mmCIF file of C-alpha atoms and ligand atoms in Angstrom:
data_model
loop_
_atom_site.group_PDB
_atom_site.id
_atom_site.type_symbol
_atom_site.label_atom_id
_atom_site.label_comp_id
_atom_site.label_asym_id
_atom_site.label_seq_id
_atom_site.Cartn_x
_atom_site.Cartn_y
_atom_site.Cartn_z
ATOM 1 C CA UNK Z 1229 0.000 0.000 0.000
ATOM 2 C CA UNK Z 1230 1.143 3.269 -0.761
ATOM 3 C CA UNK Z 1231 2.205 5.755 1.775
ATOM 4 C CA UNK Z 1232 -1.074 7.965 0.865
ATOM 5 C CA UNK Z 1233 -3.193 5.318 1.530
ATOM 6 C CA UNK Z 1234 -1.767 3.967 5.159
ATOM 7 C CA UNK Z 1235 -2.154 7.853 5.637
ATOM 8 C CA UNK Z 1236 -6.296 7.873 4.225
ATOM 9 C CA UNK Z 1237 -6.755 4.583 6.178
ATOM 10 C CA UNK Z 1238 -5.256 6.062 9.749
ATOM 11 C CA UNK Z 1239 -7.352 9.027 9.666
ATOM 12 C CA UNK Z 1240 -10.436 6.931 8.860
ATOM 13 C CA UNK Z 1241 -9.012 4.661 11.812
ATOM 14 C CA UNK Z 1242 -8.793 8.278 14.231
ATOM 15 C CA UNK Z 1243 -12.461 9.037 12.769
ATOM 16 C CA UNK Z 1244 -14.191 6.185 13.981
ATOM 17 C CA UNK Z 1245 -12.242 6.321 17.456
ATOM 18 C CA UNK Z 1246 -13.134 9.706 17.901
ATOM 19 C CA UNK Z 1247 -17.007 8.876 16.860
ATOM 20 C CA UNK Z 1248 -17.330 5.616 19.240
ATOM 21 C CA UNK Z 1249 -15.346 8.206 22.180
ATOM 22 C CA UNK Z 1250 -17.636 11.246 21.317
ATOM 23 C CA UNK Z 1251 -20.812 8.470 21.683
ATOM 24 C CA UNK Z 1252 -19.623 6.961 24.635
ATOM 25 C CA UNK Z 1253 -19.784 10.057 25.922
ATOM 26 C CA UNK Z 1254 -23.016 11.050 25.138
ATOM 27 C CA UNK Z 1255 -24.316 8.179 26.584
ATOM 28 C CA UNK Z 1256 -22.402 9.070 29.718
ATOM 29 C CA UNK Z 1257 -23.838 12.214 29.846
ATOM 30 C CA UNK Z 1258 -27.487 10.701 29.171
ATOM 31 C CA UNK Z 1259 -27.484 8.396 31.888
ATOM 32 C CA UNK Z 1260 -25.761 11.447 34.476
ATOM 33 C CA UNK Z 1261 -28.797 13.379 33.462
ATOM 34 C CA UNK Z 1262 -31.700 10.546 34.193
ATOM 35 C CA UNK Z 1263 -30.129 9.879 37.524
ATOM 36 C CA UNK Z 1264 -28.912 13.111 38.894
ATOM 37 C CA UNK Z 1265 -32.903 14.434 40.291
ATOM 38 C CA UNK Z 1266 -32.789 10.896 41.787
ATOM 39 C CA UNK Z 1267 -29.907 11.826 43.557
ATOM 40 C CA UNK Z 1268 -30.575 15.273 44.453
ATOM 41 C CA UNK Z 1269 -34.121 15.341 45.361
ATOM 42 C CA UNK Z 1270 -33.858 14.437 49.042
ATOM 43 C CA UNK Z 1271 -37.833 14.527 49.342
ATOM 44 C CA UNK Z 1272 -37.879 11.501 46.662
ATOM 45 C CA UNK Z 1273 -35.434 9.440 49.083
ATOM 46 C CA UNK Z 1274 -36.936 10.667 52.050
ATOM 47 C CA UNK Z 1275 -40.397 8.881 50.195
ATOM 48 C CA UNK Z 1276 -38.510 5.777 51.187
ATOM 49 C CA UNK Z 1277 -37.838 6.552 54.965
ATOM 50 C CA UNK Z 1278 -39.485 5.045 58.176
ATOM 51 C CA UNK Z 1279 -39.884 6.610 61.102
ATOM 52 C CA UNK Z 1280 -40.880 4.613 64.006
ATOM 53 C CA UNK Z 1281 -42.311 6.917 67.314
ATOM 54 C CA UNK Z 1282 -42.610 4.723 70.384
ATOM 55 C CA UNK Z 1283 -44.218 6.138 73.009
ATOM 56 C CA UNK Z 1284 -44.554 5.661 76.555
ATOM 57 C CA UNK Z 1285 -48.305 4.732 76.649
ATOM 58 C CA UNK Z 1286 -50.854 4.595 73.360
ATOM 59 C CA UNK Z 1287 -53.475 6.155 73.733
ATOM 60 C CA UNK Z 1288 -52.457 8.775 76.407
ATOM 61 C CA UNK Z 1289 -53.974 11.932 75.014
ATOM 62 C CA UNK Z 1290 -50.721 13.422 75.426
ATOM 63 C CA UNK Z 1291 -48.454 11.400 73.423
ATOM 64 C CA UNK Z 1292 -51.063 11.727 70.742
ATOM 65 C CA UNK Z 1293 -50.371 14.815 70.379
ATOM 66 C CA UNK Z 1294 -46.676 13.964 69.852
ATOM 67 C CA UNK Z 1295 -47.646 11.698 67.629
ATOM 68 C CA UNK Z 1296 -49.620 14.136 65.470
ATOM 69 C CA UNK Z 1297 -46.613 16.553 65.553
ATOM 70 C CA UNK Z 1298 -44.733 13.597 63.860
ATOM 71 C CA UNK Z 1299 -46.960 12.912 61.417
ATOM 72 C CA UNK Z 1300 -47.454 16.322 60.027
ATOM 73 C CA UNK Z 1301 -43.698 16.965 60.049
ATOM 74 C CA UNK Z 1302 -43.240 13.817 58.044
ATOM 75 C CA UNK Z 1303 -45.980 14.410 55.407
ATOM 76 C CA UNK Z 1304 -43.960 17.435 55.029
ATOM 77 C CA UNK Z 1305 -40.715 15.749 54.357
ATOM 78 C CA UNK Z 1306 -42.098 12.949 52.743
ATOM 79 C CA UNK Z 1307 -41.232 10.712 55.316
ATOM 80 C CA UNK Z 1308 -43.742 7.785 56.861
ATOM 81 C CA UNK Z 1309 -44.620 7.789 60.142
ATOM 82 C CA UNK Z 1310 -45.076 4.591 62.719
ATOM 83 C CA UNK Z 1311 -46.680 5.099 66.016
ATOM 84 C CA UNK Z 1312 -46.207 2.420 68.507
ATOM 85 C CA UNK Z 1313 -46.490 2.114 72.028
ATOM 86 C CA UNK Z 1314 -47.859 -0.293 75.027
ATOM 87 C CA UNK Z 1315 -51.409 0.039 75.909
ATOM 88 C CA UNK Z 1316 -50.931 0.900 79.202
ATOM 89 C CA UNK Z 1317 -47.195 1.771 80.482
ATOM 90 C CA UNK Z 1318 -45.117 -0.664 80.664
ATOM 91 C CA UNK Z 1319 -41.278 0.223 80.219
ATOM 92 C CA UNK Z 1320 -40.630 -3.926 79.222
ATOM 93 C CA UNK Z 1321 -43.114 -3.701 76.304
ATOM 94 C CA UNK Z 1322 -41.301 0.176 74.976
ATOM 95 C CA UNK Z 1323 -38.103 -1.837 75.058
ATOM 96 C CA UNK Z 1324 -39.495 -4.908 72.904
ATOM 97 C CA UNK Z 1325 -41.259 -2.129 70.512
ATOM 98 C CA UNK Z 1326 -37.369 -0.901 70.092
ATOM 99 C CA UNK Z 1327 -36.420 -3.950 69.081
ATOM 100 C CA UNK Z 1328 -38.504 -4.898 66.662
ATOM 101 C CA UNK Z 1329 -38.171 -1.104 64.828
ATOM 102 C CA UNK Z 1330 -34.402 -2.206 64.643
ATOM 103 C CA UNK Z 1331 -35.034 -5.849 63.466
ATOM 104 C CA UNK Z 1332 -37.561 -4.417 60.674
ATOM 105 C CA UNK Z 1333 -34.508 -2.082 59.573
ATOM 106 C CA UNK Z 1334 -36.607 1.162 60.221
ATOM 107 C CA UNK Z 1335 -34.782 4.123 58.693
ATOM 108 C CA UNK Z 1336 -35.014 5.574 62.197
ATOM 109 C CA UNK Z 1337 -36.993 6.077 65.260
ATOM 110 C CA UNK Z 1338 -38.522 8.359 68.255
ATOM 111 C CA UNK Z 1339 -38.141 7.142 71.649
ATOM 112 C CA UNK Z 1340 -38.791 8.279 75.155
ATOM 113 C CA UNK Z 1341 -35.946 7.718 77.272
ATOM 114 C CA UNK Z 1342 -36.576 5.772 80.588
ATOM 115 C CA UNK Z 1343 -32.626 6.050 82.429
ATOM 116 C CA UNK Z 1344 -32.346 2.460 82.286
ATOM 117 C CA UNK Z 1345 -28.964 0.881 81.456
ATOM 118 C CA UNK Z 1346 -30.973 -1.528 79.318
ATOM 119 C CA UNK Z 1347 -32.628 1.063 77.075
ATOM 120 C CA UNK Z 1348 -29.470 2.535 76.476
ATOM 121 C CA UNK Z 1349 -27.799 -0.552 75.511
ATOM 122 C CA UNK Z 1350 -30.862 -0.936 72.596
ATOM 123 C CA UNK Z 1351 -30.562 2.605 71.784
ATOM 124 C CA UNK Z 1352 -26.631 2.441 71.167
ATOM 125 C CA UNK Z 1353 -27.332 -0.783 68.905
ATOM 126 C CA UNK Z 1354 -29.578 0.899 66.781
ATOM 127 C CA UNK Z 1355 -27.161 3.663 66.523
ATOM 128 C CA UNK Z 1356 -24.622 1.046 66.060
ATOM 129 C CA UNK Z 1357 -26.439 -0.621 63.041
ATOM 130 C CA UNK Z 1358 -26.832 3.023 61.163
ATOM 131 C CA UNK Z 1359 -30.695 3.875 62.872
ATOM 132 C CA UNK Z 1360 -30.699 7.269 63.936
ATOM 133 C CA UNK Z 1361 -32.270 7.980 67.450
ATOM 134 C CA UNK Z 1362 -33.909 11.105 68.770
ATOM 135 C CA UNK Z 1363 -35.147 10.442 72.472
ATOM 136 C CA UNK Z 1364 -38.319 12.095 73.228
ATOM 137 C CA UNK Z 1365 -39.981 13.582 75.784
ATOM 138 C CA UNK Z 1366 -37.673 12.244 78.043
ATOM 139 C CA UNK Z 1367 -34.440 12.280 77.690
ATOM 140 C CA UNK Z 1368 -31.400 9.412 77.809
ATOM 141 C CA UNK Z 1369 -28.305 11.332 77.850
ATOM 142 C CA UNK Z 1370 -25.451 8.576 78.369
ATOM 143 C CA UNK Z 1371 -26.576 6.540 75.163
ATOM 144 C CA UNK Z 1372 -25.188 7.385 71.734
ATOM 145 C CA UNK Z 1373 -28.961 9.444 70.540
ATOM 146 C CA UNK Z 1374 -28.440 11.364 68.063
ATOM 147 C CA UNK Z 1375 -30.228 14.606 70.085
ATOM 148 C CA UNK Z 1376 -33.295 15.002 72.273
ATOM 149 C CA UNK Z 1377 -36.433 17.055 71.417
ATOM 150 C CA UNK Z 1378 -38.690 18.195 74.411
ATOM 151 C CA UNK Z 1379 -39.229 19.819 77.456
ATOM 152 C CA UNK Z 1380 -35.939 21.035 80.093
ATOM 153 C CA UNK Z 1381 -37.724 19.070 82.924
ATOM 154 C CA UNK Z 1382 -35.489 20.506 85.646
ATOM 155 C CA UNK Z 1383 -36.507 23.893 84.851
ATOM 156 C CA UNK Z 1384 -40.033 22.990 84.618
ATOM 157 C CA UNK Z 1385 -40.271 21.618 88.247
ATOM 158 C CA UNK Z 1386 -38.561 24.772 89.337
ATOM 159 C CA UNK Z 1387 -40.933 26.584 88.189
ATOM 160 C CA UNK Z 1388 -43.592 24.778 89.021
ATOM 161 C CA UNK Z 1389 -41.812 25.118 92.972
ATOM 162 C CA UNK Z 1390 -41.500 28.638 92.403
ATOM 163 C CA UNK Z 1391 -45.940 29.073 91.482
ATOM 164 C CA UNK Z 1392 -47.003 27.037 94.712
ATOM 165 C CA UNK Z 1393 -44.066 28.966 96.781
ATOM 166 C CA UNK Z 1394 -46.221 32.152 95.485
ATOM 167 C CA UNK Z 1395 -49.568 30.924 95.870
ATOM 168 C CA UNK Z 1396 -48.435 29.539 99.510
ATOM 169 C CA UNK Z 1397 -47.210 32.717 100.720
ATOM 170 C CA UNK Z 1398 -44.045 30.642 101.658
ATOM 171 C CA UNK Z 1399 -45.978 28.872 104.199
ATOM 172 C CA UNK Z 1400 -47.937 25.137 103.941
ATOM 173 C CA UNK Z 1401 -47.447 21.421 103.377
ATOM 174 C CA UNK Z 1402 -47.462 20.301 99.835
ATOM 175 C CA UNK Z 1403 -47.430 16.935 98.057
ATOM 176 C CA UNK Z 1404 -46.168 15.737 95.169
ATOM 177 C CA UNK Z 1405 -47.927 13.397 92.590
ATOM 178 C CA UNK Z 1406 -45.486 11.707 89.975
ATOM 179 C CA UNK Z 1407 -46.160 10.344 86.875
ATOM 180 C CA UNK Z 1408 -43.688 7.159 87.547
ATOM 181 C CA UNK Z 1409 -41.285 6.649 90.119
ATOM 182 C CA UNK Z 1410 -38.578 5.615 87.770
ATOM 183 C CA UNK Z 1411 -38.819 8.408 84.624
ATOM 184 C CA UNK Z 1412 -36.416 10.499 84.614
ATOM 185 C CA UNK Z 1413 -38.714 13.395 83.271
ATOM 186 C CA UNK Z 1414 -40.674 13.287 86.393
ATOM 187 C CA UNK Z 1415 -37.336 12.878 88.818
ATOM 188 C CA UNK Z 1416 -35.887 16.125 87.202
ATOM 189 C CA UNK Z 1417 -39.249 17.791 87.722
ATOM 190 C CA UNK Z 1418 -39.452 16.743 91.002
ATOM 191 C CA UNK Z 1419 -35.752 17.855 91.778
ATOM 192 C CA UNK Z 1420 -36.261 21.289 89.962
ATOM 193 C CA UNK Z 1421 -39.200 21.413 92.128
ATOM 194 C CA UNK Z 1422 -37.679 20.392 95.595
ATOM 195 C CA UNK Z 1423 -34.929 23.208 95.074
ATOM 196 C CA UNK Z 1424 -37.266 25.806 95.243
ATOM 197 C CA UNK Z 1425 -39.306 24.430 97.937
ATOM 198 C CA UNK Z 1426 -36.238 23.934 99.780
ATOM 199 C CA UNK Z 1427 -35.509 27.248 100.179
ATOM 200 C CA UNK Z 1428 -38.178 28.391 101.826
ATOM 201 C CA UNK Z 1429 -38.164 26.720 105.490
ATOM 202 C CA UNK Z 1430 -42.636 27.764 106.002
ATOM 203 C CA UNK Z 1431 -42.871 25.134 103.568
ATOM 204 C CA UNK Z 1432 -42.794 21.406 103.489
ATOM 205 C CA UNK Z 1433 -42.922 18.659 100.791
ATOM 206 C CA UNK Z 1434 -44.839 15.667 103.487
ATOM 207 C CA UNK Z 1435 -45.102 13.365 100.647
ATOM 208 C CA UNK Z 1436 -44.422 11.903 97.248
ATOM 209 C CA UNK Z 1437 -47.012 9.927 95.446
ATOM 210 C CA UNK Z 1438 -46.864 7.956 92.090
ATOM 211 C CA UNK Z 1439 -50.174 7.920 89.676
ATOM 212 C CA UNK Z 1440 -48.593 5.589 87.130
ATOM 213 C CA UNK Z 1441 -49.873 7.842 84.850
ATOM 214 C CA UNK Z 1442 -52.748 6.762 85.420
ATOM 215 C CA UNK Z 1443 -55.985 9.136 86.510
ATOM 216 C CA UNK Z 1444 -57.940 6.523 88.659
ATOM 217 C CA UNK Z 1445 -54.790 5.856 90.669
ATOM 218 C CA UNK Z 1446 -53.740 9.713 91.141
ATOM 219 C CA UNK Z 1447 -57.547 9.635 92.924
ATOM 220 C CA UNK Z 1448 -56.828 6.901 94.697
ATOM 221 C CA UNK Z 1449 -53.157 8.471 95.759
ATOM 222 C CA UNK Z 1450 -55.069 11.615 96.481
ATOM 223 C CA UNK Z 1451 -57.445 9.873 98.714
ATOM 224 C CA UNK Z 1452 -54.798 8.395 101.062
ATOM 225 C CA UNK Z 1453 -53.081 11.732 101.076
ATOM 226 C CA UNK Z 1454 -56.564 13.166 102.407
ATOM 227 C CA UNK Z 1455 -57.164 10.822 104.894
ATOM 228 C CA UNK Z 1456 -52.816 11.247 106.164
ATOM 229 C CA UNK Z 1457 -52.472 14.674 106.282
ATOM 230 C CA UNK Z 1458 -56.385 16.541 107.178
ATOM 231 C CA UNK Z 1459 -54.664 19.980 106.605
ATOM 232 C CA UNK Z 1460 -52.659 19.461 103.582
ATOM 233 C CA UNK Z 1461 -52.410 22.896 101.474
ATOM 234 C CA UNK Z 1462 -51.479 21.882 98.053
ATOM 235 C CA UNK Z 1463 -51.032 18.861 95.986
ATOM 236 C CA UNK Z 1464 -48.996 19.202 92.449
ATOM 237 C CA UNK Z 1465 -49.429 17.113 90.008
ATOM 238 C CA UNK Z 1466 -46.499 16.322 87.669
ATOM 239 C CA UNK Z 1467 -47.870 14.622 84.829
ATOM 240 C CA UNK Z 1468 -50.426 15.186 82.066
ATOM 241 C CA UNK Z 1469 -53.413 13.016 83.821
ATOM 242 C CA UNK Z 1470 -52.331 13.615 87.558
ATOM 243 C CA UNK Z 1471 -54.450 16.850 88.013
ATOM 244 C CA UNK Z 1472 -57.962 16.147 86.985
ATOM 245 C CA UNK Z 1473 -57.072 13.029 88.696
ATOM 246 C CA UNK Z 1474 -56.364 15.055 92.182
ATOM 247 C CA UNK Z 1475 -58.810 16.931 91.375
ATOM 248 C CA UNK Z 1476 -61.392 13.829 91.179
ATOM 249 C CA UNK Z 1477 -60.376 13.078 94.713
ATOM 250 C CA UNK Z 1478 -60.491 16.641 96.183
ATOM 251 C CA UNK Z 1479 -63.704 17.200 94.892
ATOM 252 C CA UNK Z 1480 -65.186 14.275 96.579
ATOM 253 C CA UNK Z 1481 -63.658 14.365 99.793
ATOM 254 C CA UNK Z 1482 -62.848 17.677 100.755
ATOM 255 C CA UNK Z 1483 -64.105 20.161 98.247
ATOM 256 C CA UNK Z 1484 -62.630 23.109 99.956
ATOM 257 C CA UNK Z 1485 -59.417 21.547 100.578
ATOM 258 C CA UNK Z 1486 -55.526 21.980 99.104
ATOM 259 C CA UNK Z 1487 -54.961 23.488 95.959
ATOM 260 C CA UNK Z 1488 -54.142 21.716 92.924
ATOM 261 C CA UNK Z 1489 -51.098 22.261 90.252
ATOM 262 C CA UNK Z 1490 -51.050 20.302 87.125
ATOM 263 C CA UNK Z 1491 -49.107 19.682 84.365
ATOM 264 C CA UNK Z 1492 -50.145 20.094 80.397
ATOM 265 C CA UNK Z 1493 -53.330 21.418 78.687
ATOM 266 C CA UNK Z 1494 -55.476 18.614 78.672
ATOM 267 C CA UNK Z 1495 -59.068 19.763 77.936
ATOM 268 C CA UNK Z 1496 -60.502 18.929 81.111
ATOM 269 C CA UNK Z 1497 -57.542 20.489 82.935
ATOM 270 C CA UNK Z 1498 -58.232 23.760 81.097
ATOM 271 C CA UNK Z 1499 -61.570 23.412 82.190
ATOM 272 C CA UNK Z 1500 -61.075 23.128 85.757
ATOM 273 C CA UNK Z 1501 -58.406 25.563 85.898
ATOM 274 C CA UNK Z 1502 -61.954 27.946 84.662
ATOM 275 C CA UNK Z 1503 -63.681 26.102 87.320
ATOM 276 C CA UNK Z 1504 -61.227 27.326 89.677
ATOM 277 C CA UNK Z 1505 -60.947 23.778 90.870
ATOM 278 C CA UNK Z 1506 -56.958 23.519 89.712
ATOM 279 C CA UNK Z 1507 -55.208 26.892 90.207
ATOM 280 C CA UNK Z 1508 -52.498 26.433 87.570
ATOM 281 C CA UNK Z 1509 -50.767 24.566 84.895
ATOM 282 C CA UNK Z 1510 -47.235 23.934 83.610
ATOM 283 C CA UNK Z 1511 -47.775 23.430 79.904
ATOM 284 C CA UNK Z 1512 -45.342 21.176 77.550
ATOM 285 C CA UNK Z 1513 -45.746 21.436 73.695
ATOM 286 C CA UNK Z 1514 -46.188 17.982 72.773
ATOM 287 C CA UNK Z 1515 -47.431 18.527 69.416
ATOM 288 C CA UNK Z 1516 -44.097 20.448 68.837
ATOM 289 C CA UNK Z 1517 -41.791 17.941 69.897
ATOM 290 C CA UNK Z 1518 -43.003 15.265 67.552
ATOM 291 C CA UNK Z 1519 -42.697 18.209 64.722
ATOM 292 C CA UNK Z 1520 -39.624 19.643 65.611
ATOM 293 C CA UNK Z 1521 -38.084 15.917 66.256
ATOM 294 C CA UNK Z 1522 -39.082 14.822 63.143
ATOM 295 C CA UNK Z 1523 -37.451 18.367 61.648
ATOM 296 C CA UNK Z 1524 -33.972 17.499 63.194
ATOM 297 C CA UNK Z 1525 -33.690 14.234 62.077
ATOM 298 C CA UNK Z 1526 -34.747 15.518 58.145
ATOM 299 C CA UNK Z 1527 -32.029 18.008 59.240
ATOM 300 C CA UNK Z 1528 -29.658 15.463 59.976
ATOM 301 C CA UNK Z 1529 -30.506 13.480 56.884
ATOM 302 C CA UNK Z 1530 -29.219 16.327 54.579
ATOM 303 C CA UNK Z 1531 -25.852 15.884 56.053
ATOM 304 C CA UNK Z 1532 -26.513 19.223 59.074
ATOM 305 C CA UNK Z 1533 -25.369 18.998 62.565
ATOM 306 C CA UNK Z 1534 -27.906 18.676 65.395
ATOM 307 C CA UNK Z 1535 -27.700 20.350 68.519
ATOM 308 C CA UNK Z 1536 -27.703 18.212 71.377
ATOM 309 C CA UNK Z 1537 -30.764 19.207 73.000
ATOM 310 C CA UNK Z 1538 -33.931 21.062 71.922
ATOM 311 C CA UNK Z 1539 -35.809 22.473 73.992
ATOM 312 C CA UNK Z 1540 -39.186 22.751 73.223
ATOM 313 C CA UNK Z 1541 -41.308 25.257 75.386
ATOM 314 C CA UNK Z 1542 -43.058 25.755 78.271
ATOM 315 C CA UNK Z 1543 -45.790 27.887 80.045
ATOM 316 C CA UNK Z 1544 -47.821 28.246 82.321
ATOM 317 C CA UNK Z 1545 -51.778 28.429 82.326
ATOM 318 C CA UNK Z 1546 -53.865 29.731 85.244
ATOM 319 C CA UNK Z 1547 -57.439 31.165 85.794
ATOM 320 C CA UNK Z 1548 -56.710 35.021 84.903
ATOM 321 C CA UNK Z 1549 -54.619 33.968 81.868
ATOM 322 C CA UNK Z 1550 -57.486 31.397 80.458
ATOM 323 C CA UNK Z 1551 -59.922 34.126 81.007
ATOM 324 C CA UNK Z 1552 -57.818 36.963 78.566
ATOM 325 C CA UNK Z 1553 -57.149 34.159 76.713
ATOM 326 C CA UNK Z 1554 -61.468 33.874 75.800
ATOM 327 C CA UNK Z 1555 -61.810 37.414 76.101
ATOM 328 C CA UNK Z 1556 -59.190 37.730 73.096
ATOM 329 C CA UNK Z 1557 -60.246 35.258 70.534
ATOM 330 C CA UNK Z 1558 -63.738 36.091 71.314
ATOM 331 C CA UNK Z 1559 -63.178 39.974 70.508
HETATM 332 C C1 LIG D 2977 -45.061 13.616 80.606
HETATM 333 C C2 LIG D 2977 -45.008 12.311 79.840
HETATM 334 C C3 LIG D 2977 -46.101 11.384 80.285
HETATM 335 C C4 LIG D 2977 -47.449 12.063 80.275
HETATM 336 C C5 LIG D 2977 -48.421 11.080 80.891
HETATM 337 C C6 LIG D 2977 -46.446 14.211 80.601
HETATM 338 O O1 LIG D 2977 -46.459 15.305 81.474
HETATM 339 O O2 LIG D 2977 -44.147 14.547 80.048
HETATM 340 O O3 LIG D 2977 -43.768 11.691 80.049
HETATM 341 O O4 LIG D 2977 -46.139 10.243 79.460
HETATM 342 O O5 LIG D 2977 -47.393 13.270 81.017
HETATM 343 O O6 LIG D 2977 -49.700 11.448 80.967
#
């Protein structure tokens, strides 16, 4: 072959290299293109994530509300929501609901916290096998959670101290009603709350009562206290069923007898608060910590750092306040 034609036949050669290279290409570039809004839309994978809540008790009205916190927040994000829980508290059951969310491979889950070297040790293995955890409610600060969404509990039972110390005068025998002996929500309230009362020697804490979160059984509590101390002042309750429950009991047997604190905006508490039958209330934002918990851990999906702790907040409720509260939303 002549030296013209190797020369014809290279270039012909180079030609269809450079095609097949400039195809190959394409087809890269193609395939880039149909997967990159795969990639990048973070709702579209988020379509695929489930989010267990476990919660301390199922059908307490106020982890319903968390629940429907969590469930708005995820139809935001896309995500889908799994509400568990025991029917009637029972720390073993939370603990087997924990898990099963890590056996079914949930994408990641809500949990209240119960200070229990056992429930850490679950926690840290979901961590461990790549399930985010957000505690709840309650905190459980020595396992690996990712962050905890709710209410600063030791602040709340100070200033729950600091409303009876005021209503007392700084004189008068209180009790205490807690929601479990062994949450740590309700120890920090009740240590917040024993700080303040400490400090003023006219008053005494005689007694400390559980309910088990459980109404009937803050009435029966309330009757025993009754009956034990005739000239008890005040009785606080520290969880969301313990005052109607007190108030149950104080109604009945001594109608003019201690005041009542509660905690949370139950209906019924709001309405006896109008009654004048319970003085005040501490409220928690339980529809905001399911939201906000379900925020952070969308948060922490897209890669962003999530504060330790967020606090969700608190106020409190009484007669005067519940009344301007009518007057303005019926003006
Ligand atoms: C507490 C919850 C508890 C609920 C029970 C709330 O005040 O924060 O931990 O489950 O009361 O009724």
């Amino acid at each position: 072959m002549s030296h013209r034609k190797w020369n014809i036949a290279i270039a012909i050669l180079f030609l269809i290299f450079a095609g097949l290279l400039g195809s190959f290409y394409l087809s890269t570039l193609r395939i880039r293109q149909l997967i990159e809004p795969i990639l990048s839309d973070d709702s579209a994978r988020a379509a695929q994530r489930h989010v267990v809540l476990i919660s301390q008790e199922l059908d307490n009205p106020y982890w319903r509300s968390i629940e429907q916190g969590a469930t708005e927040a995820s139809a935001k994000y896309g995500m889908q929501l799994e509400y568990e829980g025991p029917i009637r508290i029972d720390p073993k059951e939370q603990l087997k609901l924990l898990e099963k969310a890590i056996s079914a491979k949930a994408d990641a889950v809500l949990v209240q916290g119960m200070n229990d070297p056992q429930s850490v040790a679950v926690i840290d293995q979901a961590v461990s096998q790549g399930i985010p955890v957000i505690t709840v409610d309650t905190d459980e600060p020595t396992s690996r959670r990712l962050a905890y969404v709710g209410t600063n509990n030791l602040d709340a039972g100070k200033i729950m101290g600091g409303l009876v110390a005021k209503a007392a005068g700084n004189r008068g025998s209180v009790a205490v009603m807690i929601g479990n002996e062994l949450a740590p929500n309700q120890l920090l309230r009740l240590e917040g709350f024993r700080s303040v009362i400490g400090r003023f020697p006219g008053l005494s804490l005689v007694d400390v009562r559980s309910s088990d979160i459980s109404r009937l059984q803050a009435t029966g509590e309330t009757e025993k206290l009754l009956i034990r101390y005739p000239n008890l002042d005040f009785v606080v309750g520290l969880s969301a069923l313990d005052g109607i429950g007190i108030a149950d009991a104080v109604e009945r047997m001594r109608p003019n007898g201690p005041q009542i604190f509660a905690f949370d905006a139950l209906q019924e508490t709001l309405l006896q608060i109008e009654s004048g039958r319970i003085h005040s209330t501490i409220v928690q934002q339980p529809y905001d910590m399911g939201y906000d918990a379900i925020t952070q851990l969308n948060a922490f999906f897209q890669g962003k750092e999530l504060p330790e702790q967020h606090f969700t907040e608190i106020k409190v409720l009484d007669q005067p306040a519940l009344t301007n509260k009518t007057g303005e939303t019926s003006s």
